[in-house]
Short mmCIF file of N, CA and C in Angstrom, two decimals:
data_model
loop_
_atom_site.label_atom_id
_atom_site.label_comp_id
_atom_site.label_asym_id
_atom_site.label_seq_id
_atom_site.Cartn_x
_atom_site.Cartn_y
_atom_site.Cartn_z
N GLY A 1 135.91 86.35 68.29
CA GLY A 1 136.42 85.38 69.23
C GLY A 1 135.34 84.88 70.17
N ALA A 2 135.69 83.91 70.96
CA ALA A 2 134.80 83.32 71.96
C ALA A 2 135.32 83.68 73.34
N PHE A 3 134.40 84.00 74.24
CA PHE A 3 134.78 84.45 75.57
C PHE A 3 133.95 83.78 76.66
N LYS A 4 134.56 83.62 77.83
CA LYS A 4 133.87 83.16 79.03
C LYS A 4 134.29 84.09 80.16
N ASP A 5 133.32 84.70 80.79
CA ASP A 5 133.60 85.65 81.87
C ASP A 5 134.58 86.74 81.43
N GLY A 6 134.45 87.17 80.17
CA GLY A 6 135.28 88.24 79.65
C GLY A 6 136.67 87.84 79.21
N LYS A 7 137.01 86.55 79.33
CA LYS A 7 138.33 86.08 78.93
C LYS A 7 138.21 85.17 77.70
N PRO A 8 139.16 85.28 76.76
CA PRO A 8 139.09 84.45 75.55
C PRO A 8 139.20 82.96 75.87
N ILE A 9 138.45 82.17 75.12
CA ILE A 9 138.57 80.71 75.21
C ILE A 9 138.99 80.18 73.84
N LYS A 10 139.68 79.05 73.85
CA LYS A 10 140.16 78.42 72.63
C LYS A 10 140.00 76.91 72.74
N VAL A 11 139.80 76.27 71.60
CA VAL A 11 139.80 74.81 71.58
C VAL A 11 141.22 74.34 71.90
N ASN A 12 141.34 73.08 72.27
CA ASN A 12 142.64 72.51 72.62
C ASN A 12 143.34 72.05 71.34
N ALA A 13 144.12 72.93 70.74
CA ALA A 13 144.80 72.62 69.48
C ALA A 13 146.19 72.02 69.69
N ASN A 14 146.53 71.67 70.93
CA ASN A 14 147.88 71.17 71.23
C ASN A 14 148.03 69.66 71.09
N LYS A 15 146.93 68.93 71.05
CA LYS A 15 147.03 67.47 70.98
C LYS A 15 147.61 67.06 69.63
N LYS A 16 148.52 66.11 69.68
CA LYS A 16 149.18 65.63 68.47
C LYS A 16 148.65 64.26 68.02
N GLU A 17 148.01 63.54 68.94
CA GLU A 17 147.53 62.20 68.62
C GLU A 17 146.05 62.06 68.99
N LEU A 18 145.28 61.51 68.07
CA LEU A 18 143.86 61.31 68.32
C LEU A 18 143.64 60.39 69.52
N LYS A 19 144.52 59.42 69.71
CA LYS A 19 144.34 58.46 70.81
C LYS A 19 144.51 59.10 72.19
N LYS A 20 144.92 60.37 72.24
CA LYS A 20 145.03 61.08 73.52
C LYS A 20 143.90 62.08 73.72
N CYS A 21 142.92 62.06 72.82
CA CYS A 21 141.82 63.03 72.87
C CYS A 21 140.64 62.52 73.68
N PHE A 22 139.90 63.46 74.24
CA PHE A 22 138.66 63.19 74.97
C PHE A 22 137.50 63.73 74.14
N PHE A 23 136.57 62.84 73.83
CA PHE A 23 135.39 63.23 73.04
C PHE A 23 134.14 62.99 73.86
N CYS A 24 133.09 63.70 73.49
CA CYS A 24 131.78 63.44 74.08
C CYS A 24 130.78 63.21 72.95
N CYS A 25 129.67 62.61 73.28
CA CYS A 25 128.67 62.27 72.27
C CYS A 25 127.31 62.15 72.93
N GLY A 26 126.31 61.86 72.12
CA GLY A 26 124.97 61.70 72.67
C GLY A 26 124.15 60.74 71.85
N PHE A 27 123.15 60.19 72.49
CA PHE A 27 122.18 59.34 71.80
C PHE A 27 120.96 60.18 71.45
N PRO A 28 120.43 60.04 70.24
CA PRO A 28 119.22 60.78 69.90
C PRO A 28 118.01 60.22 70.65
N SER A 29 117.21 61.09 71.19
CA SER A 29 116.06 60.64 71.98
C SER A 29 114.91 60.16 71.11
N ARG A 30 114.85 60.64 69.86
CA ARG A 30 113.71 60.29 69.02
C ARG A 30 114.01 59.22 67.99
N ALA A 31 115.22 58.75 67.90
CA ALA A 31 115.60 57.84 66.80
C ALA A 31 116.08 56.50 67.33
N LYS A 32 115.35 55.92 68.23
CA LYS A 32 115.77 54.65 68.83
C LYS A 32 115.82 53.51 67.82
N ARG A 33 115.14 53.68 66.71
CA ARG A 33 115.17 52.63 65.68
C ARG A 33 116.57 52.46 65.11
N ASP A 34 117.39 53.51 65.18
CA ASP A 34 118.75 53.47 64.65
C ASP A 34 119.80 53.28 65.74
N LEU A 35 119.39 52.81 66.90
CA LEU A 35 120.30 52.71 68.04
C LEU A 35 121.53 51.85 67.73
N ASN A 36 121.36 50.74 67.03
CA ASN A 36 122.51 49.89 66.69
C ASN A 36 123.51 50.63 65.82
N LEU A 37 123.02 51.41 64.87
CA LEU A 37 123.90 52.20 64.01
C LEU A 37 124.69 53.21 64.83
N TYR A 38 124.03 53.93 65.72
CA TYR A 38 124.70 54.93 66.53
C TYR A 38 125.72 54.28 67.47
N CYS A 39 125.37 53.15 68.03
CA CYS A 39 126.32 52.44 68.90
C CYS A 39 127.55 51.99 68.12
N GLU A 40 127.35 51.56 66.89
CA GLU A 40 128.48 51.15 66.06
C GLU A 40 129.43 52.33 65.81
N ILE A 41 128.87 53.49 65.49
CA ILE A 41 129.70 54.68 65.28
C ILE A 41 130.46 55.03 66.56
N MET A 42 129.76 55.01 67.68
CA MET A 42 130.39 55.36 68.95
C MET A 42 131.50 54.38 69.31
N LEU A 43 131.29 53.11 69.08
CA LEU A 43 132.33 52.12 69.37
C LEU A 43 133.56 52.33 68.50
N ARG A 44 133.35 52.63 67.23
CA ARG A 44 134.49 52.84 66.33
C ARG A 44 135.31 54.07 66.77
N ILE A 45 134.63 55.13 67.13
CA ILE A 45 135.34 56.33 67.58
C ILE A 45 135.98 56.09 68.95
N PHE A 46 135.28 55.39 69.83
CA PHE A 46 135.82 55.07 71.15
C PHE A 46 137.15 54.33 71.03
N GLY A 47 137.27 53.49 70.01
CA GLY A 47 138.51 52.75 69.79
C GLY A 47 139.67 53.62 69.31
N LYS A 48 139.38 54.84 68.89
CA LYS A 48 140.42 55.73 68.36
C LYS A 48 140.85 56.81 69.34
N VAL A 49 140.06 57.05 70.39
CA VAL A 49 140.32 58.17 71.31
C VAL A 49 140.62 57.66 72.72
N ALA A 50 141.09 58.55 73.59
CA ALA A 50 141.40 58.17 74.97
C ALA A 50 140.14 57.88 75.76
N SER A 51 139.09 58.67 75.52
CA SER A 51 137.86 58.50 76.29
C SER A 51 136.69 59.09 75.52
N LEU A 52 135.53 58.48 75.73
CA LEU A 52 134.29 58.95 75.13
C LEU A 52 133.28 59.09 76.25
N ARG A 53 132.76 60.29 76.44
CA ARG A 53 131.87 60.58 77.57
C ARG A 53 130.53 61.09 77.10
N ARG A 54 129.56 61.06 77.99
CA ARG A 54 128.24 61.64 77.72
C ARG A 54 127.88 62.58 78.87
N PRO A 55 128.37 63.84 78.84
CA PRO A 55 128.18 64.73 79.98
C PRO A 55 126.82 65.42 80.06
N GLY A 56 126.18 65.72 78.94
CA GLY A 56 124.93 66.48 79.05
C GLY A 56 124.34 66.83 77.71
N ALA A 57 123.68 67.96 77.65
CA ALA A 57 123.00 68.42 76.45
C ALA A 57 124.01 68.78 75.35
N SER A 58 123.57 68.69 74.12
CA SER A 58 124.45 68.99 72.99
C SER A 58 125.00 70.41 73.05
N ALA A 59 124.22 71.36 73.53
CA ALA A 59 124.70 72.74 73.67
C ALA A 59 125.86 72.80 74.66
N VAL A 60 125.76 72.06 75.74
CA VAL A 60 126.84 72.02 76.75
C VAL A 60 128.07 71.34 76.16
N ASP A 61 127.87 70.25 75.43
CA ASP A 61 129.00 69.55 74.80
C ASP A 61 129.80 70.50 73.90
N LEU A 62 129.10 71.29 73.11
CA LEU A 62 129.78 72.23 72.22
C LEU A 62 130.59 73.26 73.00
N ILE A 63 130.05 73.75 74.08
CA ILE A 63 130.79 74.72 74.89
C ILE A 63 132.03 74.07 75.50
N TYR A 64 131.91 72.82 75.93
CA TYR A 64 133.08 72.11 76.46
C TYR A 64 134.17 71.98 75.40
N VAL A 65 133.79 71.77 74.15
CA VAL A 65 134.79 71.72 73.07
C VAL A 65 135.42 73.10 72.89
N ALA A 66 134.61 74.14 72.88
CA ALA A 66 135.12 75.50 72.71
C ALA A 66 136.09 75.89 73.82
N GLU A 67 135.84 75.40 75.03
CA GLU A 67 136.70 75.72 76.18
C GLU A 67 137.95 74.85 76.25
N GLY A 68 138.02 73.80 75.43
CA GLY A 68 139.16 72.90 75.48
C GLY A 68 139.02 71.79 76.51
N ILE A 69 137.85 71.64 77.11
CA ILE A 69 137.62 70.56 78.07
C ILE A 69 137.53 69.23 77.34
N PHE A 70 136.81 69.21 76.23
CA PHE A 70 136.76 68.06 75.33
C PHE A 70 137.38 68.46 74.01
N ASP A 71 137.85 67.47 73.26
CA ASP A 71 138.48 67.72 71.97
C ASP A 71 137.51 67.61 70.81
N GLY A 72 136.32 67.11 71.07
CA GLY A 72 135.32 67.02 70.02
C GLY A 72 134.04 66.40 70.52
N THR A 73 133.01 66.48 69.68
CA THR A 73 131.72 65.89 69.99
C THR A 73 131.02 65.52 68.70
N PHE A 74 130.11 64.58 68.79
CA PHE A 74 129.26 64.22 67.65
C PHE A 74 127.93 63.75 68.21
N GLU A 75 126.88 64.04 67.46
CA GLU A 75 125.55 63.63 67.90
C GLU A 75 124.61 63.64 66.70
N PHE A 76 123.52 62.91 66.83
CA PHE A 76 122.61 62.69 65.72
C PHE A 76 121.20 63.15 66.05
N GLU A 77 120.46 63.49 64.98
CA GLU A 77 119.04 63.84 65.11
C GLU A 77 118.81 65.02 66.05
N LEU A 78 119.64 66.02 65.94
CA LEU A 78 119.49 67.23 66.76
C LEU A 78 118.60 68.23 66.05
N LYS A 79 118.12 69.19 66.78
CA LYS A 79 117.37 70.31 66.20
C LYS A 79 118.32 71.51 66.08
N LEU A 80 118.13 72.28 65.04
CA LEU A 80 118.99 73.42 64.76
C LEU A 80 119.12 74.35 65.96
N TRP A 81 118.02 74.65 66.61
CA TRP A 81 118.06 75.62 67.72
C TRP A 81 118.82 75.10 68.93
N ASP A 82 119.08 73.79 68.99
CA ASP A 82 119.87 73.23 70.09
C ASP A 82 121.37 73.40 69.90
N VAL A 83 121.80 73.64 68.66
CA VAL A 83 123.24 73.66 68.38
C VAL A 83 123.74 74.91 67.65
N ALA A 84 122.85 75.79 67.23
CA ALA A 84 123.28 76.94 66.42
C ALA A 84 124.26 77.83 67.19
N ALA A 85 123.92 78.25 68.39
CA ALA A 85 124.79 79.14 69.15
C ALA A 85 126.10 78.45 69.52
N GLY A 86 126.02 77.21 70.01
CA GLY A 86 127.22 76.47 70.39
C GLY A 86 128.15 76.23 69.22
N SER A 87 127.58 75.99 68.04
CA SER A 87 128.40 75.79 66.83
C SER A 87 129.20 77.04 66.51
N LEU A 88 128.56 78.19 66.61
CA LEU A 88 129.26 79.45 66.37
C LEU A 88 130.36 79.67 67.40
N ILE A 89 130.09 79.36 68.63
CA ILE A 89 131.10 79.55 69.69
C ILE A 89 132.31 78.64 69.44
N VAL A 90 132.08 77.39 69.04
CA VAL A 90 133.20 76.49 68.72
C VAL A 90 134.03 77.08 67.58
N ARG A 91 133.37 77.55 66.54
CA ARG A 91 134.10 78.15 65.41
C ARG A 91 134.91 79.37 65.85
N GLU A 92 134.30 80.21 66.66
CA GLU A 92 134.99 81.41 67.14
C GLU A 92 136.16 81.06 68.06
N ALA A 93 136.11 79.88 68.69
CA ALA A 93 137.19 79.43 69.57
C ALA A 93 138.27 78.66 68.80
N GLY A 94 138.12 78.57 67.47
CA GLY A 94 139.15 77.93 66.65
C GLY A 94 138.85 76.51 66.24
N GLY A 95 137.68 75.99 66.57
CA GLY A 95 137.32 74.63 66.20
C GLY A 95 136.60 74.55 64.87
N LYS A 96 136.31 73.34 64.47
CA LYS A 96 135.55 73.11 63.24
C LYS A 96 134.24 72.43 63.59
N VAL A 97 133.19 72.81 62.88
CA VAL A 97 131.85 72.26 63.10
C VAL A 97 131.22 72.02 61.74
N GLU A 98 130.54 70.91 61.62
CA GLU A 98 129.75 70.68 60.40
C GLU A 98 128.44 70.03 60.77
N TRP A 99 127.39 70.51 60.11
CA TRP A 99 126.06 69.92 60.24
C TRP A 99 125.87 68.99 59.06
N LEU A 100 125.65 67.73 59.33
CA LEU A 100 125.44 66.73 58.29
C LEU A 100 123.95 66.44 58.17
N ASN A 101 123.51 66.11 56.98
CA ASN A 101 122.12 65.71 56.73
C ASN A 101 121.12 66.75 57.24
N PHE A 102 121.44 68.02 57.05
CA PHE A 102 120.56 69.09 57.54
C PHE A 102 119.27 69.09 56.73
N ASN A 103 118.14 68.98 57.42
CA ASN A 103 116.83 68.90 56.80
C ASN A 103 116.04 70.17 57.15
N THR A 104 115.77 71.00 56.16
CA THR A 104 115.06 72.25 56.42
C THR A 104 113.56 72.05 56.60
N THR A 105 113.07 70.84 56.40
CA THR A 105 111.65 70.57 56.64
C THR A 105 111.36 70.47 58.13
N ASP A 106 112.19 69.72 58.86
CA ASP A 106 111.96 69.56 60.30
C ASP A 106 113.13 70.10 61.14
N TRP A 107 114.13 70.71 60.49
CA TRP A 107 115.26 71.36 61.14
C TRP A 107 116.15 70.39 61.92
N ARG A 108 116.16 69.12 61.50
CA ARG A 108 117.03 68.13 62.15
C ARG A 108 118.38 68.08 61.44
N LEU A 109 119.38 67.67 62.20
CA LEU A 109 120.72 67.53 61.64
C LEU A 109 121.55 66.60 62.50
N ASP A 110 122.63 66.11 61.91
CA ASP A 110 123.66 65.38 62.64
C ASP A 110 124.84 66.35 62.76
N LEU A 111 125.60 66.25 63.83
CA LEU A 111 126.63 67.24 64.11
C LEU A 111 127.97 66.58 64.41
N VAL A 112 129.02 67.17 63.88
CA VAL A 112 130.39 66.81 64.24
C VAL A 112 131.12 68.12 64.53
N ALA A 113 131.79 68.19 65.68
CA ALA A 113 132.59 69.36 66.05
C ALA A 113 133.87 68.85 66.69
N SER A 114 134.98 69.52 66.38
CA SER A 114 136.26 69.01 66.87
C SER A 114 137.34 70.08 66.76
N VAL A 115 138.46 69.77 67.41
CA VAL A 115 139.67 70.56 67.17
C VAL A 115 140.04 70.34 65.70
N PRO A 116 140.64 71.32 65.07
CA PRO A 116 140.88 71.22 63.62
C PRO A 116 141.72 70.03 63.19
N GLN A 117 142.72 69.67 63.98
CA GLN A 117 143.66 68.64 63.54
C GLN A 117 143.05 67.24 63.44
N PHE A 118 141.91 67.00 64.07
CA PHE A 118 141.29 65.66 64.01
C PHE A 118 139.89 65.68 63.41
N PHE A 119 139.44 66.84 62.97
CA PHE A 119 138.07 66.97 62.49
C PHE A 119 137.78 66.05 61.31
N ASP A 120 138.63 66.07 60.29
CA ASP A 120 138.36 65.28 59.08
C ASP A 120 138.25 63.79 59.37
N GLU A 121 139.09 63.29 60.26
CA GLU A 121 139.06 61.86 60.58
C GLU A 121 137.78 61.48 61.31
N ILE A 122 137.36 62.29 62.27
CA ILE A 122 136.12 62.00 63.01
C ILE A 122 134.91 62.15 62.10
N LYS A 123 134.89 63.19 61.30
CA LYS A 123 133.77 63.40 60.37
C LYS A 123 133.66 62.22 59.41
N ALA A 124 134.77 61.75 58.88
CA ALA A 124 134.75 60.62 57.95
C ALA A 124 134.21 59.37 58.63
N GLU A 125 134.56 59.16 59.88
CA GLU A 125 134.07 57.99 60.61
C GLU A 125 132.56 58.07 60.80
N VAL A 126 132.06 59.24 61.12
CA VAL A 126 130.61 59.41 61.29
C VAL A 126 129.90 59.24 59.95
N GLU A 127 130.38 59.91 58.91
CA GLU A 127 129.74 59.85 57.59
C GLU A 127 129.76 58.45 57.00
N ARG A 128 130.75 57.71 57.33
CA ARG A 128 130.90 56.35 56.80
C ARG A 128 129.70 55.47 57.14
N HIS A 129 129.02 55.79 58.21
CA HIS A 129 127.92 54.96 58.69
C HIS A 129 126.55 55.57 58.45
N LEU A 130 126.48 56.82 58.03
CA LEU A 130 125.17 57.46 57.85
C LEU A 130 124.63 57.27 56.46
#
């Protein structure tokens, strides 16, 4: 399980509609050449959810999903060491995480993490553009 201050944490599995969900995301700092593509993905997801925010580092975003503060997150061109621990914590809290386009040469990946009930839809939206 996942814990904060000795108490169990869980993703927010109570939401019934994607349009009532709060998601967070990030822009890759090294991939500005693909900025239009990332903006297109963000706009499409923004149209499906209640709110899309950019609170901080990808590791923090994952913890917010695990705690149920956000219902999901997605980000591109991340490094494995920035998301490995947070990904495990989301899974232990009942969420789903997938690393897309994982490259073992430079350890970069794209990430989607979410509450289980909306994971497939968000992942499909991200993959559709990559």
